[in-house]
Amino acid sequence: MPTSKYLDIINSQRKKKTSKKFEGSFLEYLSLVEKDPTISDHSHKRLYDVIVAHGVTALEDDDPRKYKLFDSENVKIYDYFSKEFFGMETVISKLMRFLRSAALKGEESRQVLLLMGPVGAGKSALTEHIKASLDGEKYYHLKEDPQRGDPLQLIPRSLRDEFSKMLGVSIDGDISPVARYLLFEKYDKAYEEFKVIETTFSQRARRGIASVPPMDANSQDVSVLIGSEDISKLDKYSEDDPRSLSLNGAFNVGNRGIVELVEVFKNEIEFLHTIITATQEKRIPSPGKHDMLHFDGVIVAHCNESEWNRFQSEHTNEAILDRVVKIDIPYILELEQEIKIYEKILGRSNFSSHIAPHTLRVASMFSILSRLHSSQKCDLLTKMRIYNGEEVVEKGRVKKIDIRDLRDEAPREGMQGISTRFIMKAIDNALSDSDRDFITPVSMLDSLIKQVKDQIVDLDFQSHCLDLIRSTVRDEYLRMLESEIAKAFITAYEEQAQSVFENYLDNAEAFTTNSKMKDRVTKEDMVPDENFMRAIEGAIGVSSSGREGFRADVTAYMFSKMRRGENVNYTSYEPLKEAIETYLISSVKDLARIVTKSKTRDDDQKQKYSSMVETMMDEYGYTPESAEEILVFASNNLWRDS
Ligand SMILES: Nc1ncnc2c1ncn2[C@@H]1O[C@H](COP(=O)(O)OP(=O)(O)OP(=O)(O)O)[C@@H](O)[C@H]1O
Ligand SMILES: [Mg+2]
């Protein structure tokens, strides 16, 4: 029976779902609160706790990002966000600081959280993710109350202090007019018998999670926020009968949970005033002639910078601005994290094409570079490296540029430039070329150029972008490619590098301490090999007058690491690593050039070429087609001067 397997799945799921939900009198509910007072938490506290429950860790002490990018501060990592959002640690910690104070009923609990940033910086994605944290969480509310109000609000004012103390909870606000009607008509004022039910937050079913899209001025109507009077019921009920109310606005739905306001400043001022009352006074107007309704919910809004600037410039908006906590959501400026964004988005798409190594890196380099402001201290590429936590080596030294200075120099950096969405489109375009099932950095560069020409209207910015792609990014890619190809020609590259490293270290130590060194095999005394050391140092431009300093630096650095019990290898000290790599790579440069460029190869060259291509496929992850494409690119563009 082919369909039975489906039925099995359906039935077993149904069984799982029928775990009994609480339904009982208010009195019974009180004993639930007594057991677990957190079930009556207010919205900010609930949201904060739900997110924190996923786990909070600190950035590991040995994580280089900690001291290179975060000034050794103790950056908290919230697990709930860290798998989805990259390079946004600072933003997320601001967000969590807001929620934490709001959870503790600080002034933040009476403020709108506003996420402001450029297009495609992740504002919507972040808000969605925050909302999703509540989805499926359970909460209790008054039965048949469209406002899904807090049952504790049934307790009369005169008894609240006593109940608060007994239960260890706080009690705010009053029941809705609908609940009040029920209390009088159905329960005959016996509030202890009022039915309380358990439910779960659900964005789809509009329980506790609401979202308000921006509306054009003509169709705007506050009923989207606060519900309306149902005209069809007005001939049945009198105007002040709460049964005529349709409490289905965002603030009705989002009570106890969260209300999202998309592009908030596109709305009319009347709208904004409702929002302000909701947050500041925790009350919203009721449609018709009814009392204000109590509202307890987290209000998250987002907007872009121009909307914000326009709004902020009008002084009549001061009252609103005072009730907003703004968090900037800039583009990220950290290359490694930017790459992860595209890996994430691509991981969710159905594209199955092969993506050659460095393709996403090339695209990401472009977006990051487009966001950077130029600096007196270094060029853009160097700045990108520093922001990426890399060490930049110049003449044998790590270039000392303080990342804080760079950041201070350009406080608005990250608020402009190429967006993630722009890059995604360029990637998609390259991927959807139907003639081929792979993309490479080469096709990526083409796609980026096309996209820039098609989409960027501002001619100055367009030409800046084209310049970045055609020179900065392309040159940097060629540099990476050259060393990759050369490495692929060197058999057992890592081992060779390590052995050069050990050899150099022996020599440099002997030179620095003015002693003889022992040959590792024959144990004979030897003098340090000056030519060998110079060959390596020369590779990164250490002058002969700088050699002593360089050797002393290397030796001191390595021995201090060893004293701390750390392992050292050829990658331990960036300047030396670069020197060794450059030295090794230049040793096969001629070979790489001849073998890659020549149209006809002798047997030995053929053998070297195919073993190189094999390494590129087996170790670096190319396919035969992508390897061929980039090798053709390399032979046309590299080694031109020789
Ligand atoms: N730092 C980041 N980490 C992970 N994903 C990101 C990051 N920044 C952007 N994204 C992704 O980029 C895409 C676009 O983001 P989103 O739609 O949230 O932008 P937005 O800020 O709301 O833009 P707009 O102002 O145009 O509405 C989303 O898929 C989002 O997940
Ligand atoms: Mg958005």
mmCIF file of N, CA and C and ligand atoms in Angstrom, residues 118-125 127 260 262-263 302-303 421, ligand 2:
data_model
loop_
_atom_site.group_PDB
_atom_site.id
_atom_site.type_symbol
_atom_site.label_atom_id
_atom_site.label_comp_id
_atom_site.label_asym_id
_atom_site.label_seq_id
_atom_site.Cartn_x
_atom_site.Cartn_y
_atom_site.Cartn_z
ATOM 1 N N PRO A 118 21.115 50.778 6.081
ATOM 2 C CA PRO A 118 20.935 50.798 4.630
ATOM 3 C C PRO A 118 20.206 49.548 4.115
ATOM 4 N N VAL A 119 19.795 49.575 2.874
ATOM 5 C CA VAL A 119 19.048 48.442 2.296
ATOM 6 C C VAL A 119 19.882 47.166 2.324
ATOM 7 N N GLY A 120 19.202 46.098 2.660
ATOM 8 C CA GLY A 120 19.858 44.799 2.607
ATOM 9 C C GLY A 120 20.880 44.570 3.712
ATOM 10 N N ALA A 121 20.826 45.367 4.766
ATOM 11 C CA ALA A 121 21.791 45.178 5.845
ATOM 12 C C ALA A 121 21.309 44.133 6.842
ATOM 13 N N GLY A 122 20.092 43.664 6.682
ATOM 14 C CA GLY A 122 19.610 42.598 7.551
ATOM 15 C C GLY A 122 18.568 43.030 8.567
ATOM 16 N N LYS A 123 17.993 44.216 8.399
ATOM 17 C CA LYS A 123 16.997 44.687 9.375
ATOM 18 C C LYS A 123 15.775 43.771 9.412
ATOM 19 N N SER A 124 15.237 43.475 8.231
ATOM 20 C CA SER A 124 14.055 42.616 8.191
ATOM 21 C C SER A 124 14.387 41.216 8.673
ATOM 22 N N ALA A 125 15.510 40.709 8.217
ATOM 23 C CA ALA A 125 15.891 39.352 8.607
ATOM 24 C C ALA A 125 16.051 39.267 10.129
ATOM 25 N N THR A 127 14.629 41.212 12.415
ATOM 26 C CA THR A 127 13.323 41.317 13.069
ATOM 27 C C THR A 127 12.543 40.009 12.953
ATOM 28 N N GLU A 260 5.793 44.324 15.046
ATOM 29 C CA GLU A 260 6.822 44.837 14.143
ATOM 30 C C GLU A 260 6.223 45.910 13.255
ATOM 31 N N VAL A 262 7.094 47.877 9.916
ATOM 32 C CA VAL A 262 7.995 47.905 8.773
ATOM 33 C C VAL A 262 8.037 49.324 8.212
ATOM 34 N N GLU A 263 9.241 49.804 7.929
ATOM 35 C CA GLU A 263 9.433 51.156 7.375
ATOM 36 C C GLU A 263 8.528 52.162 8.058
ATOM 37 N N HIS A 302 11.576 49.281 11.912
ATOM 38 C CA HIS A 302 12.797 49.524 11.145
ATOM 39 C C HIS A 302 12.581 50.538 10.037
ATOM 40 N N CYS A 303 13.685 51.133 9.625
ATOM 41 C CA CYS A 303 13.606 52.157 8.582
ATOM 42 C C CYS A 303 14.993 52.334 8.005
ATOM 43 N N ARG A 421 22.060 42.276 -1.036
ATOM 44 C CA ARG A 421 21.110 41.867 -2.072
ATOM 45 C C ARG A 421 21.684 42.064 -3.472
HETATM 46 MG MG MG B 2 13.580 45.066 4.967
#
